[in-house]
């Protein structure tokens, strides 16, 4: 099985690129952000717990997202692998992922990192806010907190995957099609 980590700051285009990747490589798309948003929409206890954290631009606890991912690994059949979008987001989550996979005799195949400069993050999120209406895209201070959280807690994963020889950085600036071709070339 293939286990791709789709990495990048908020607004880098992970969700946008995921669709064509899962189709081309027959992967199951696992976006922890989307899974959490559907828990909120369904009004589950987990959704209630996550709502205020997400709407403040903070991360939900590691154990919550780790549990979601593990149960999807167990219950998904008929794919060649998984595309992890927005997970892991902390070093602790990356270690938990390695542990989950090693129990199955598997490992992360590669970390595909979509990189855009900070100046573009806010522009992309402002555009997305008009289209998707996400609560955490609407307020400036929440977006800024997500960017800070990315730098403080998520960016250290770059070195984590470089040290394992699994890090591939893709220039995320350009048209959707151009970025898609770069991703396909890296994976192929
Ligand atoms: P995303 O859709 O990936 O931008 O995620 C939206 C929000 O969901 C994030 O700002 C976090 O509050 C929460 N979230 C998503 N994935 C994770 C994760 N792996 N760990 C902790 N919080 C997460």
XYZ file of N, CA, C and O and ligand atoms in Angstrom:
775
model
N 0.840 -1.199 0.000
C 0.000 0.000 0.000
C 0.881 1.257 0.000
O 1.949 1.267 0.602
N 0.356 2.282 -0.639
C 1.055 3.574 -0.649
C 0.439 4.479 0.421
O -0.788 4.504 0.571
N 1.282 5.185 1.108
C 0.798 6.145 2.106
C 1.468 7.488 1.828
O 2.636 7.678 2.182
N 0.739 8.367 1.138
C 1.285 9.686 0.828
C 0.775 10.706 1.831
O -0.429 10.785 2.079
N 1.708 11.491 2.367
C 1.339 12.627 3.210
C 1.323 13.851 2.300
O 2.342 14.180 1.685
N 0.161 14.485 2.174
C 0.066 15.717 1.381
C 0.204 16.878 2.360
O -0.661 17.104 3.203
N 1.330 17.564 2.234
C 1.735 18.535 3.252
C 1.709 19.951 2.671
O 1.861 20.132 1.468
N 1.561 20.946 3.555
C 1.671 22.331 3.093
C 0.916 23.253 4.015
O 0.045 22.814 4.771
N 1.220 24.549 3.955
C 0.517 25.509 4.802
C -0.957 25.607 4.407
O -1.341 25.150 3.327
N -1.788 26.211 5.260
C -3.184 26.400 4.880
C -3.252 27.194 3.574
O -2.476 28.125 3.381
N -4.134 26.783 2.686
C -4.268 27.523 1.426
C -3.268 27.134 0.352
O -3.257 27.710 -0.739
N -2.442 26.121 0.619
C -1.424 25.744 -0.377
C -2.026 25.037 -1.580
O -1.384 24.924 -2.626
N -3.263 24.527 -1.425
C -3.901 23.835 -2.550
C -4.008 22.330 -2.339
O -4.247 21.587 -3.300
N -3.857 21.871 -1.104
C -3.895 20.428 -0.840
C -5.245 19.830 -1.255
O -5.290 18.849 -1.984
N -6.327 20.446 -0.776
C -7.661 19.925 -1.103
C -7.929 19.978 -2.598
O -8.531 19.064 -3.170
N -7.464 21.050 -3.234
C -7.679 21.225 -4.681
C -6.975 20.135 -5.474
O -7.520 19.608 -6.441
N -5.764 19.789 -5.073
C -4.980 18.811 -5.833
C -5.340 17.373 -5.486
O -5.080 16.454 -6.272
N -5.942 17.172 -4.316
C -6.165 15.802 -3.842
C -7.032 14.988 -4.810
O -6.769 13.811 -5.056
N -8.067 15.634 -5.386
C -9.018 14.914 -6.240
C -8.343 14.194 -7.401
O -8.590 13.005 -7.640
N -7.483 14.914 -8.128
C -6.857 14.269 -9.287
C -5.817 13.232 -8.848
O -5.586 12.238 -9.539
N -5.229 13.437 -7.688
C -4.247 12.451 -7.197
C -4.928 11.136 -6.834
O -4.440 10.061 -7.185
N -6.074 11.221 -6.124
C -6.722 9.970 -5.712
C -7.226 9.202 -6.937
O -7.176 7.978 -6.967
N -7.654 9.954 -7.954
C -8.150 9.302 -9.155
C -7.018 8.592 -9.906
O -7.123 7.430 -10.261
N -5.921 9.316 -10.100
C -4.816 8.748 -10.883
C -4.172 7.536 -10.210
O -3.774 6.591 -10.878
N -4.071 7.586 -8.874
C -3.326 6.518 -8.187
C -4.237 5.583 -7.391
O -3.729 4.749 -6.644
N -5.556 5.716 -7.558
C -6.535 4.902 -6.816
C -6.269 4.917 -5.308
O -6.003 3.887 -4.689
N -6.332 6.115 -4.762
C -6.071 6.295 -3.330
C -7.361 6.685 -2.621
O -8.282 7.224 -3.229
N -7.398 6.434 -1.323
C -8.486 6.949 -0.494
C -8.031 8.295 0.078
O -6.963 8.388 0.684
N -8.824 9.333 -0.165
C -8.487 10.678 0.323
C -8.943 10.824 1.769
O -10.133 10.720 2.054
N -8.013 11.031 2.676
C -8.370 11.247 4.082
C -7.949 12.642 4.492
O -6.761 12.911 4.700
N -8.930 13.544 4.568
C -8.663 14.905 5.019
C -9.212 15.033 6.436
O -10.430 14.952 6.641
N -8.327 15.216 7.406
C -8.804 15.324 8.790
C -9.677 16.573 8.944
O -10.658 16.556 9.681
N -9.365 17.657 8.227
C -10.194 18.865 8.287
C -11.617 18.572 7.818
O -12.590 18.951 8.463
N -11.717 17.850 6.665
C -13.059 17.517 6.152
C -13.788 16.574 7.089
O -14.990 16.714 7.316
N -13.073 15.598 7.629
C -13.713 14.656 8.563
C -14.234 15.409 9.780
O -15.350 15.159 10.244
N -13.438 16.349 10.276
C -13.870 17.122 11.449
C -15.063 18.006 11.104
O -16.009 18.115 11.892
N -15.029 18.622 9.913
C -16.168 19.481 9.527
C -17.449 18.652 9.392
O -18.530 19.120 9.732
N -17.339 17.393 8.942
C -18.589 16.619 8.865
C -19.055 16.170 10.246
O -20.264 16.041 10.463
N -18.140 15.970 11.194
C -18.560 15.682 12.579
C -19.305 16.894 13.152
O -20.299 16.749 13.859
N -18.800 18.099 12.844
C -19.463 19.317 13.338
C -20.864 19.428 12.729
O -21.845 19.662 13.428
N -20.940 19.199 11.401
C -22.236 19.309 10.716
C -23.235 18.300 11.265
O -24.427 18.581 11.358
N -22.735 17.117 11.656
C -23.629 16.071 12.172
C -23.937 16.277 13.651
O -24.749 15.550 14.223
N -23.253 17.241 14.280
C -23.526 17.544 15.687
C -23.122 16.440 16.655
O -23.721 16.289 17.716
N -22.090 15.670 16.306
C -21.639 14.592 17.196
C -20.869 15.192 18.382
O -20.412 16.337 18.309
N -20.699 14.407 19.472
C -19.911 14.908 20.605
C -18.497 15.327 20.172
O -17.980 16.359 20.606
N -17.905 14.530 19.277
C -16.569 14.877 18.787
C -16.596 16.216 18.038
O -15.719 17.070 18.200
N -17.652 16.410 17.237
C -17.816 17.662 16.503
C -17.953 18.847 17.446
O -17.347 19.908 17.224
N -18.722 18.639 18.505
C -18.910 19.728 19.480
C -17.589 20.091 20.147
O -17.274 21.258 20.359
N -16.793 19.060 20.447
C -15.488 19.279 21.078
C -14.551 20.050 20.119
O -13.804 20.928 20.535
N -14.643 19.715 18.823
C -13.703 20.278 17.849
C -14.083 21.691 17.390
O -13.206 22.484 17.020
N -15.380 21.995 17.438
C -15.891 23.212 16.795
C -15.161 24.490 17.233
O -14.646 25.240 16.406
N -15.090 24.727 18.554
C -14.527 25.999 18.996
C -13.025 26.055 18.719
O -12.474 27.117 18.436
N -12.360 24.895 18.787
C -10.922 24.877 18.477
C -10.697 25.249 17.016
O -9.857 26.091 16.685
N -11.452 24.632 16.126
C -11.298 24.896 14.694
C -11.645 26.345 14.375
O -10.917 27.029 13.650
N -12.733 26.809 14.959
C -13.165 28.174 14.640
C -12.248 29.227 15.245
O -12.268 30.383 14.831
N -11.405 28.836 16.204
C -10.386 29.752 16.722
C -9.055 29.609 15.984
O -8.094 30.306 16.297
N -8.998 28.669 15.047
C -7.759 28.470 14.292
C -6.734 27.641 15.044
O -5.544 27.682 14.735
N -7.211 26.880 16.054
C -6.299 26.024 16.829
C -6.427 24.570 16.396
O -7.451 24.181 15.831
N -5.414 23.783 16.706
C -5.465 22.359 16.374
C -6.350 21.623 17.371
O -6.426 21.999 18.544
N -6.999 20.571 16.915
C -7.706 19.685 17.842
C -6.668 18.723 18.427
O -5.575 18.575 17.876
N -6.988 18.066 19.574
C -5.979 17.213 20.204
C -5.495 16.077 19.283
O -6.278 15.539 18.493
N -4.224 15.755 19.408
C -3.620 14.709 18.563
C -4.435 13.419 18.588
O -4.694 12.817 17.546
N -4.858 12.977 19.807
C -5.537 11.675 19.930
C -6.819 11.639 19.090
O -7.200 10.578 18.580
N -7.484 12.803 18.971
C -8.749 12.841 18.221
C -8.509 12.507 16.744
O -9.153 11.616 16.177
N -7.548 13.196 16.142
C -7.316 12.952 14.711
C -6.644 11.594 14.486
O -6.933 10.907 13.499
N -5.797 11.180 15.414
C -5.139 9.873 15.261
C -6.186 8.761 15.249
O -6.121 7.836 14.439
N -7.186 8.886 16.138
C -8.259 7.883 16.195
C -9.055 7.836 14.902
O -9.412 6.762 14.410
N -9.317 9.023 14.326
C -10.086 9.070 13.079
C -9.331 8.380 11.954
O -9.899 7.623 11.165
N -8.041 8.664 11.890
C -7.220 8.095 10.816
C -7.128 6.573 10.966
O -7.309 5.824 10.005
N -6.890 6.126 12.189
C -6.719 4.689 12.395
C -7.996 3.939 12.006
O -7.926 2.888 11.365
N -9.154 4.510 12.361
C -10.377 3.765 12.027
C -10.610 3.764 10.507
O -11.096 2.784 9.958
N -10.219 4.827 9.814
C -10.342 4.817 8.340
C -9.389 3.790 7.724
O -9.723 3.120 6.749
N -8.180 3.659 8.282
C -7.247 2.643 7.769
C -7.883 1.260 7.882
O -7.767 0.425 6.995
N -8.570 1.038 9.011
C -9.134 -0.300 9.250
C -10.342 -0.583 8.369
O -10.575 -1.725 7.998
N -11.092 0.468 8.023
C -12.380 0.224 7.365
C -12.395 0.516 5.871
O -13.456 0.478 5.262
N -11.269 0.836 5.279
C -11.259 1.178 3.850
C -10.662 0.028 3.048
O -9.583 -0.465 3.370
N -11.414 -0.405 2.037
C -10.940 -1.531 1.211
C -10.928 -1.107 -0.267
O -11.580 -0.144 -0.637
N -10.180 -1.835 -1.051
C -10.252 -1.677 -2.505
C -9.467 -0.506 -3.069
O -9.728 -0.059 -4.175
N -8.511 0.017 -2.312
C -7.680 1.109 -2.842
C -6.212 0.667 -2.835
O -5.842 -0.292 -2.171
N -5.413 1.422 -3.599
C -3.976 1.111 -3.625
C -3.216 1.830 -2.521
O -2.014 1.626 -2.357
N -3.922 2.719 -1.835
C -3.234 3.434 -0.766
C -4.069 4.590 -0.260
O -5.264 4.698 -0.564
N -3.423 5.460 0.501
C -4.122 6.574 1.158
C -3.398 7.888 0.862
O -2.163 7.926 0.791
N -4.191 8.923 0.713
C -3.643 10.266 0.586
C -4.045 11.029 1.846
O -5.226 11.340 2.047
N -3.080 11.276 2.702
C -3.350 11.937 3.988
C -3.202 13.438 3.796
O -2.114 13.933 3.485
N -4.319 14.137 3.946
C -4.377 15.569 3.633
C -4.640 16.322 4.936
O -5.709 16.184 5.526
N -3.642 17.056 5.404
C -3.805 17.793 6.662
C -3.476 16.952 7.886
O -3.732 17.370 9.008
N -2.939 15.784 7.671
C -2.481 14.907 8.744
C -1.211 14.207 8.273
O -1.220 13.710 7.147
N -0.145 14.104 9.068
C 0.013 14.655 10.410
C 0.265 16.162 10.390
O 0.734 16.702 9.397
N -0.033 16.807 11.513
C 0.163 18.253 11.649
C 1.074 18.582 12.816
O 1.351 19.754 13.066
N 1.483 17.577 13.561
C 2.442 17.774 14.656
C 3.425 16.600 14.606
O 3.121 15.550 14.014
N 4.575 16.790 15.261
C 5.552 15.692 15.313
C 4.931 14.490 16.028
O 5.121 13.345 15.612
N 4.155 14.742 17.085
C 3.522 13.625 17.811
C 2.603 12.834 16.886
O 2.587 11.598 16.915
N 1.856 13.529 16.023
C 0.982 12.819 15.070
C 1.807 12.020 14.059
O 1.424 10.914 13.664
N 2.942 12.583 13.632
C 3.788 11.874 12.664
C 4.335 10.585 13.288
O 4.382 9.532 12.645
N 4.714 10.666 14.566
C 5.216 9.465 15.253
C 4.097 8.440 15.413
O 4.308 7.237 15.227
N 2.898 8.932 15.766
C 1.761 8.016 15.927
C 1.437 7.332 14.599
O 1.133 6.137 14.556
N 1.519 8.099 13.507
C 1.275 7.521 12.181
C 2.311 6.437 11.885
O 1.961 5.335 11.434
N 3.582 6.727 12.137
C 4.635 5.729 11.886
C 4.358 4.451 12.671
O 4.545 3.339 12.162
N 3.889 4.637 13.906
C 3.608 3.474 14.748
C 2.423 2.652 14.213
O 2.504 1.429 14.138
N 1.349 3.389 13.825
C 0.175 2.695 13.257
C 0.585 1.868 12.054
O 0.147 0.744 11.871
N 1.425 2.479 11.185
C 1.784 1.802 9.950
C 2.745 0.655 10.217
O 2.634 -0.409 9.606
N 3.672 0.851 11.152
C 4.653 -0.217 11.358
C 3.989 -1.465 11.942
O 4.412 -2.578 11.649
N 2.896 -1.275 12.687
C 2.155 -2.456 13.194
C 1.603 -3.298 12.048
O 1.355 -4.486 12.201
N 1.368 -2.633 10.888
C 0.838 -3.342 9.725
C 1.951 -3.733 8.757
O 1.687 -4.187 7.635
N 3.208 -3.483 9.152
C 4.323 -3.762 8.248
C 4.399 -2.766 7.104
O 4.931 -3.062 6.032
N 3.837 -1.577 7.321
C 3.817 -0.555 6.268
C 4.599 0.675 6.729
O 4.989 0.758 7.901
N 4.792 1.634 5.798
C 5.433 2.896 6.175
C 4.966 4.012 5.247
O 4.388 3.738 4.188
N 5.225 5.257 5.658
C 4.915 6.396 4.793
C 5.751 6.266 3.519
O 6.952 6.010 3.583
N 5.091 6.413 2.372
C 5.796 6.303 1.090
C 6.559 7.589 0.811
O 7.733 7.561 0.460
N 5.884 8.722 0.930
C 6.522 10.010 0.672
C 5.682 11.131 1.267
O 4.467 10.993 1.418
N 6.354 12.216 1.582
C 5.674 13.437 1.999
C 5.760 14.401 0.819
O 6.846 14.843 0.440
N 4.608 14.663 0.210
C 4.538 15.559 -0.948
C 4.143 16.931 -0.399
O 3.024 17.115 0.074
N 5.079 17.864 -0.491
C 4.882 19.155 0.173
C 4.598 20.248 -0.849
O 5.415 20.525 -1.725
N 3.430 20.859 -0.733
C 3.075 21.975 -1.623
C 3.488 23.266 -0.949
O 2.937 23.614 0.095
N 4.433 23.952 -1.525
C 4.963 25.128 -0.843
C 4.545 26.415 -1.531
O 4.674 26.558 -2.740
N 3.985 27.335 -0.730
C 3.682 28.687 -1.220
C 4.174 29.674 -0.171
O 4.257 29.334 1.010
N 4.537 30.898 -0.599
C 5.004 31.880 0.384
C 3.857 32.375 1.269
O 2.692 32.348 0.847
N 4.195 32.843 2.480
C 3.191 33.365 3.411
C 2.306 34.428 2.759
O 1.114 34.499 3.023
N 2.926 35.253 1.890
C 2.167 36.358 1.278
C 0.992 35.822 0.456
O -0.044 36.475 0.334
N 1.149 34.621 -0.110
C 0.094 34.055 -0.949
C -0.962 33.313 -0.118
O -2.103 33.148 -0.557
N -0.588 32.863 1.085
C -1.514 32.091 1.917
C -2.788 32.890 2.159
O -3.902 32.416 1.935
N -2.623 34.142 2.565
C -3.799 34.940 2.929
C -4.662 35.244 1.714
O -5.881 35.254 1.796
N -4.001 35.471 0.566
C -4.753 35.738 -0.669
C -5.580 34.512 -1.068
O -6.760 34.614 -1.385
N -4.962 33.327 -0.998
C -5.671 32.087 -1.371
C -6.846 31.847 -0.431
O -7.922 31.449 -0.850
N -6.630 32.060 0.877
C -7.696 31.797 1.845
C -8.830 32.804 1.666
O -10.009 32.452 1.762
N -8.494 34.055 1.344
C -9.532 35.064 1.115
C -10.389 34.657 -0.083
O -11.626 34.791 -0.063
N -9.766 34.112 -1.128
C -10.532 33.646 -2.294
C -11.413 32.465 -1.927
O -12.578 32.398 -2.312
N -10.848 31.516 -1.165
C -11.610 30.329 -0.780
C -12.801 30.706 0.106
O -13.860 30.088 0.021
N -12.613 31.727 0.939
C -13.696 32.143 1.844
C -14.950 32.504 1.055
O -16.066 32.219 1.489
N -14.735 33.120 -0.128
C -15.889 33.522 -0.944
C -16.589 32.299 -1.544
O -17.788 32.318 -1.779
N -15.826 31.244 -1.786
C -16.379 30.079 -2.491
C -16.941 29.037 -1.524
O -18.045 28.540 -1.701
N -16.175 28.694 -0.486
C -16.571 27.558 0.369
C -17.297 27.969 1.643
O -17.941 27.132 2.268
N -17.159 29.220 2.068
C -17.861 29.683 3.264
C -17.431 29.007 4.560
O -18.240 28.847 5.471
N -16.169 28.596 4.648
C -15.689 27.979 5.899
C -15.558 29.022 6.998
O -14.998 30.100 6.775
N -16.047 28.670 8.209
C -16.023 29.630 9.322
C -14.587 30.056 9.660
O -14.346 31.207 10.014
N -13.621 29.115 9.522
C -12.243 29.441 9.922
C -11.485 30.211 8.841
O -10.334 30.580 9.028
N -12.123 30.444 7.689
C -11.502 31.270 6.648
C -11.967 32.721 6.737
O -11.405 33.606 6.100
N -13.046 32.954 7.508
C -13.730 34.242 7.405
C -13.048 35.363 8.191
O -13.129 36.523 7.790
N -12.385 35.023 9.306
C -11.858 36.092 10.148
C -10.346 36.159 10.102
O -9.658 35.148 10.247
N -9.868 37.393 9.928
C -8.438 37.627 9.772
C -7.600 37.061 10.913
O -6.567 36.431 10.684
N -8.084 37.287 12.162
C -7.253 36.841 13.283
C -7.194 35.315 13.362
O -6.192 34.745 13.804
N -8.244 34.648 12.886
C -8.236 33.182 12.879
C -7.254 32.678 11.817
O -6.475 31.749 12.055
N -7.273 33.321 10.652
C -6.351 32.928 9.584
C -4.910 33.132 10.053
O -4.051 32.259 9.875
N -4.656 34.275 10.712
C -3.296 34.548 11.197
C -2.874 33.515 12.240
O -1.730 33.050 12.238
N -3.811 33.122 13.099
C -3.484 32.099 14.100
C -3.168 30.761 13.438
O -2.258 30.036 13.859
N -3.895 30.438 12.368
C -3.611 29.172 11.657
C -2.229 29.216 11.007
O -1.524 28.203 10.981
N -1.865 30.388 10.495
C -0.533 30.500 9.876
C 0.557 30.350 10.956
O 1.535 29.624 10.774
N 0.336 31.012 12.106
C 1.306 30.886 13.220
C 1.392 29.438 13.696
O 2.480 28.924 13.970
N 0.228 28.795 13.822
C 0.204 27.403 14.273
C 0.951 26.512 13.282
O 1.699 25.617 13.670
N 0.763 26.783 12.004
C 1.482 26.027 10.973
C 2.990 26.157 11.186
O 3.708 25.155 11.224
N 3.468 27.397 11.340
C 4.922 27.585 11.483
C 5.444 26.930 12.760
O 6.500 26.310 12.758
N 4.676 27.072 13.845
C 5.185 26.590 15.136
C 5.102 25.070 15.264
O 6.035 24.433 15.755
N 3.981 24.498 14.841
C 3.746 23.081 15.159
C 3.873 22.143 13.965
O 4.178 20.965 14.128
N 3.587 22.650 12.765
C 3.523 21.749 11.605
C 4.802 21.793 10.772
O 5.270 20.753 10.296
N 5.379 22.980 10.635
C 6.574 23.110 9.803
C 7.729 22.191 10.239
O 8.470 21.694 9.374
N 7.885 21.922 11.561
C 8.966 20.997 11.953
C 8.876 19.618 11.290
O 9.860 18.880 11.248
N 7.713 19.288 10.740
C 7.592 17.995 10.054
C 8.456 17.932 8.795
O 8.787 16.842 8.326
N 8.798 19.108 8.251
C 9.636 19.103 7.046
C 10.955 18.388 7.361
O 11.353 17.461 6.652
N 11.611 18.793 8.460
C 12.873 18.141 8.825
C 12.665 16.674 9.183
O 13.521 15.832 8.902
N 11.521 16.397 9.802
C 11.206 15.010 10.186
C 11.240 14.105 8.951
O 11.850 13.028 8.971
N 10.595 14.567 7.862
C 10.547 13.725 6.662
C 11.835 13.827 5.828
O 12.193 12.865 5.147
N 12.524 14.984 5.905
C 13.817 15.068 5.208
C 14.765 14.029 5.805
O 15.444 13.286 5.088
N 14.794 13.951 7.153
C 15.707 13.001 7.805
C 15.409 11.558 7.418
O 16.294 10.717 7.401
N 14.157 11.282 7.086
C 13.798 9.920 6.680
C 13.958 9.715 5.171
O 13.647 8.635 4.650
N 14.393 10.774 4.466
C 14.579 10.672 3.014
C 13.261 10.574 2.256
O 13.206 10.036 1.154
N 12.172 11.095 2.860
C 10.853 10.935 2.241
C 10.249 12.262 1.784
O 9.088 12.298 1.386
N 10.996 13.340 1.848
C 10.406 14.665 1.611
C 10.572 15.087 0.154
O 11.682 15.091 -0.374
N 9.455 15.427 -0.506
C 9.526 15.969 -1.868
C 8.775 17.286 -1.906
O 7.574 17.314 -1.702
N 9.492 18.370 -2.175
C 8.842 19.680 -2.187
C 8.427 20.063 -3.599
O 9.186 19.917 -4.548
N 7.190 20.529 -3.723
C 6.632 20.944 -5.006
C 6.332 22.436 -4.908
O 5.722 22.881 -3.930
N 6.696 23.174 -5.951
C 6.352 24.591 -5.991
C 4.839 24.706 -6.198
O 4.317 24.278 -7.221
N 4.149 25.262 -5.201
C 2.693 25.346 -5.252
C 2.177 26.624 -5.884
O 0.965 26.868 -5.896
N 3.086 27.444 -6.436
C 2.667 28.691 -7.080
C 2.471 28.426 -8.565
O 3.327 27.827 -9.210
N 1.321 28.849 -9.086
C 1.049 28.647 -10.513
C -0.373 28.163 -10.684
O -1.146 28.127 -9.726
N -0.698 27.767 -11.928
C -2.078 27.323 -12.180
C -2.295 25.950 -11.539
O -1.334 25.226 -11.245
N -3.559 25.592 -11.346
C -3.891 24.278 -10.782
C -3.274 23.173 -11.638
O -2.695 22.212 -11.124
N -3.350 23.343 -12.975
C -2.833 22.312 -13.887
C -1.319 22.182 -13.785
O -0.785 21.072 -13.809
N -0.623 23.331 -13.691
C 0.846 23.279 -13.593
C 1.278 22.571 -12.316
O 2.187 21.740 -12.331
N 0.612 22.917 -11.209
C 0.993 22.300 -9.935
C 0.688 20.803 -9.988
O 1.488 19.975 -9.545
N -0.459 20.468 -10.594
C -0.833 19.050 -10.706
C 0.248 18.261 -11.472
O 0.646 17.179 -11.054
N 0.730 18.827 -12.603
C 1.762 18.121 -13.375
C 3.034 17.921 -12.556
O 3.681 16.882 -12.652
N 3.386 18.940 -11.762
C 4.597 18.801 -10.924
C 4.418 17.672 -9.915
O 5.345 16.907 -9.648
N 3.212 17.590 -9.335
C 2.960 16.536 -8.340
C 3.038 15.162 -9.005
O 3.704 14.248 -8.495
N 2.378 15.016 -10.150
C 2.386 13.721 -10.839
C 3.820 13.327 -11.190
O 4.198 12.164 -11.042
N 4.605 14.309 -11.690
C 5.981 13.993 -12.068
C 6.764 13.503 -10.861
O 7.534 12.529 -10.952
N 6.548 14.133 -9.707
C 7.287 13.727 -8.499
C 6.875 12.320 -8.078
O 7.723 11.488 -7.749
N 5.579 12.028 -8.107
C 5.124 10.708 -7.660
C 5.542 9.637 -8.665
O 6.038 8.578 -8.285
N 5.387 9.926 -9.954
C 5.754 8.934 -10.972
C 7.248 8.626 -10.917
O 7.658 7.484 -11.079
P -7.929 21.905 7.143
O -9.208 21.593 6.445
O -6.868 20.856 6.915
O -7.434 23.298 6.873
O -8.243 21.832 8.706
C -9.146 22.732 9.325
C -8.956 22.724 10.820
O -9.223 21.414 11.347
C -7.537 23.045 11.302
O -7.293 24.434 11.383
C -7.549 22.395 12.679
O -8.283 23.160 13.613
C -8.342 21.116 12.415
N -7.450 20.007 11.981
C -7.416 19.426 10.746
N -6.484 18.463 10.701
C -5.907 18.442 11.929
C -4.851 17.674 12.517
N -4.195 16.739 11.811
N -4.535 17.924 13.801
C -5.185 18.846 14.527
N -6.157 19.623 14.045
C -6.531 19.432 12.758
